[in-house]
Amino acid sequence: ILPKEQQVMDYSNMASVLIDLGRYEEALEHYKESLDIAIELNNNDSIALIYLSIADARRLINQNEEALEYCKKAIVLYKELNI
């Protein structure tokens, strides 16, 4: 079993590959797995980045309102992190 931090990266990387293949719904499932683990680890930097990735995936399938909401969540976290 991989360390949790590695699992976050692996799920996100797999989601990115699925995005490139046009398999957006599957990618969103992998981003959700990644997000769940990042939340468990309380890794706000990873959480914010995953939110942006989810936003981009939502945008690609014309779910613009949902994309905007994930962007807003990322902005809140980035402000907390002073990034």
Short mmCIF file of C-alpha atoms in Angstrom, two decimals:
data_model
loop_
_atom_site.label_atom_id
_atom_site.label_comp_id
_atom_site.label_asym_id
_atom_site.label_seq_id
_atom_site.Cartn_x
_atom_site.Cartn_y
_atom_site.Cartn_z
CA ILE A 1 0.00 0.00 0.00
CA LEU A 2 1.35 3.39 -0.99
CA PRO A 3 1.71 6.25 1.47
CA LYS A 4 -1.32 8.52 1.44
CA GLU A 5 0.62 11.43 -0.06
CA GLN A 6 1.64 9.24 -2.99
CA GLN A 7 -1.95 8.10 -3.45
CA VAL A 8 -3.05 11.74 -3.79
CA MET A 9 -0.50 12.25 -6.56
CA ASP A 10 -1.29 8.95 -8.28
CA TYR A 11 -5.04 9.54 -8.41
CA SER A 12 -4.48 13.09 -9.70
CA ASN A 13 -2.02 11.91 -12.33
CA MET A 14 -4.41 9.22 -13.51
CA ALA A 15 -7.17 11.82 -13.70
CA SER A 16 -4.96 14.04 -15.85
CA VAL A 17 -4.33 11.18 -18.25
CA LEU A 18 -8.07 10.47 -18.44
CA ILE A 19 -8.70 14.16 -19.20
CA ASP A 20 -6.25 13.91 -22.09
CA LEU A 21 -8.18 10.87 -23.34
CA GLY A 22 -11.49 12.74 -23.13
CA ARG A 23 -12.79 10.48 -20.35
CA TYR A 24 -13.95 13.35 -18.15
CA GLU A 25 -16.38 11.53 -15.86
CA GLU A 26 -13.76 8.91 -15.01
CA ALA A 27 -11.25 11.68 -14.41
CA LEU A 28 -13.63 13.36 -11.99
CA GLU A 29 -13.94 10.09 -10.06
CA HIS A 30 -10.15 9.94 -9.70
CA TYR A 31 -9.98 13.59 -8.65
CA LYS A 32 -12.62 12.80 -6.00
CA GLU A 33 -10.48 9.96 -4.66
CA SER A 34 -7.47 12.24 -4.60
CA LEU A 35 -9.46 15.00 -2.91
CA ASP A 36 -10.81 12.67 -0.22
CA ILE A 37 -7.30 11.58 0.73
CA ALA A 38 -5.93 15.14 0.65
CA ILE A 39 -8.76 16.22 2.97
CA GLU A 40 -7.99 13.31 5.28
CA LEU A 41 -4.36 14.48 5.36
CA ASN A 42 -5.45 18.10 5.84
CA ASN A 43 -3.17 19.06 2.94
CA ASN A 44 -4.67 22.39 1.89
CA ASP A 45 -2.13 22.97 -0.86
CA SER A 46 -3.10 19.72 -2.56
CA ILE A 47 -6.78 20.32 -1.90
CA ALA A 48 -6.64 23.72 -3.62
CA LEU A 49 -4.80 22.27 -6.61
CA ILE A 50 -7.29 19.42 -6.92
CA TYR A 51 -10.17 21.92 -6.75
CA LEU A 52 -8.65 23.73 -9.74
CA SER A 53 -8.25 20.46 -11.60
CA ILE A 54 -11.87 19.54 -10.92
CA ALA A 55 -12.91 23.01 -12.08
CA ASP A 56 -11.05 22.51 -15.34
CA ALA A 57 -12.64 19.09 -15.89
CA ARG A 58 -16.09 20.51 -15.17
CA ARG A 59 -15.43 23.33 -17.64
CA LEU A 60 -14.49 20.81 -20.32
CA ILE A 61 -17.90 19.17 -20.01
CA ASN A 62 -19.69 22.52 -19.95
CA GLN A 63 -20.54 22.40 -16.25
CA ASN A 64 -19.50 26.01 -15.87
CA GLU A 65 -21.38 26.80 -12.66
CA GLU A 66 -19.79 23.83 -10.91
CA ALA A 67 -16.40 24.82 -12.33
CA LEU A 68 -16.79 28.31 -10.92
CA GLU A 69 -17.67 26.95 -7.48
CA TYR A 70 -14.52 24.82 -7.40
CA CYS A 71 -12.44 27.83 -8.48
CA LYS A 72 -13.91 29.82 -5.60
CA LYS A 73 -13.04 27.04 -3.15
CA ALA A 74 -9.46 27.02 -4.43
CA ILE A 75 -9.18 30.80 -4.09
CA VAL A 76 -10.30 30.62 -0.46
CA LEU A 77 -7.65 28.01 0.33
CA TYR A 78 -4.92 29.85 -1.56
CA LYS A 79 -5.72 33.02 0.40
CA GLU A 80 -5.45 31.05 3.64
CA LEU A 81 -2.07 29.74 2.46
CA ASN A 82 -0.97 33.25 1.40
CA ILE A 83 -0.31 32.05 -2.13
#
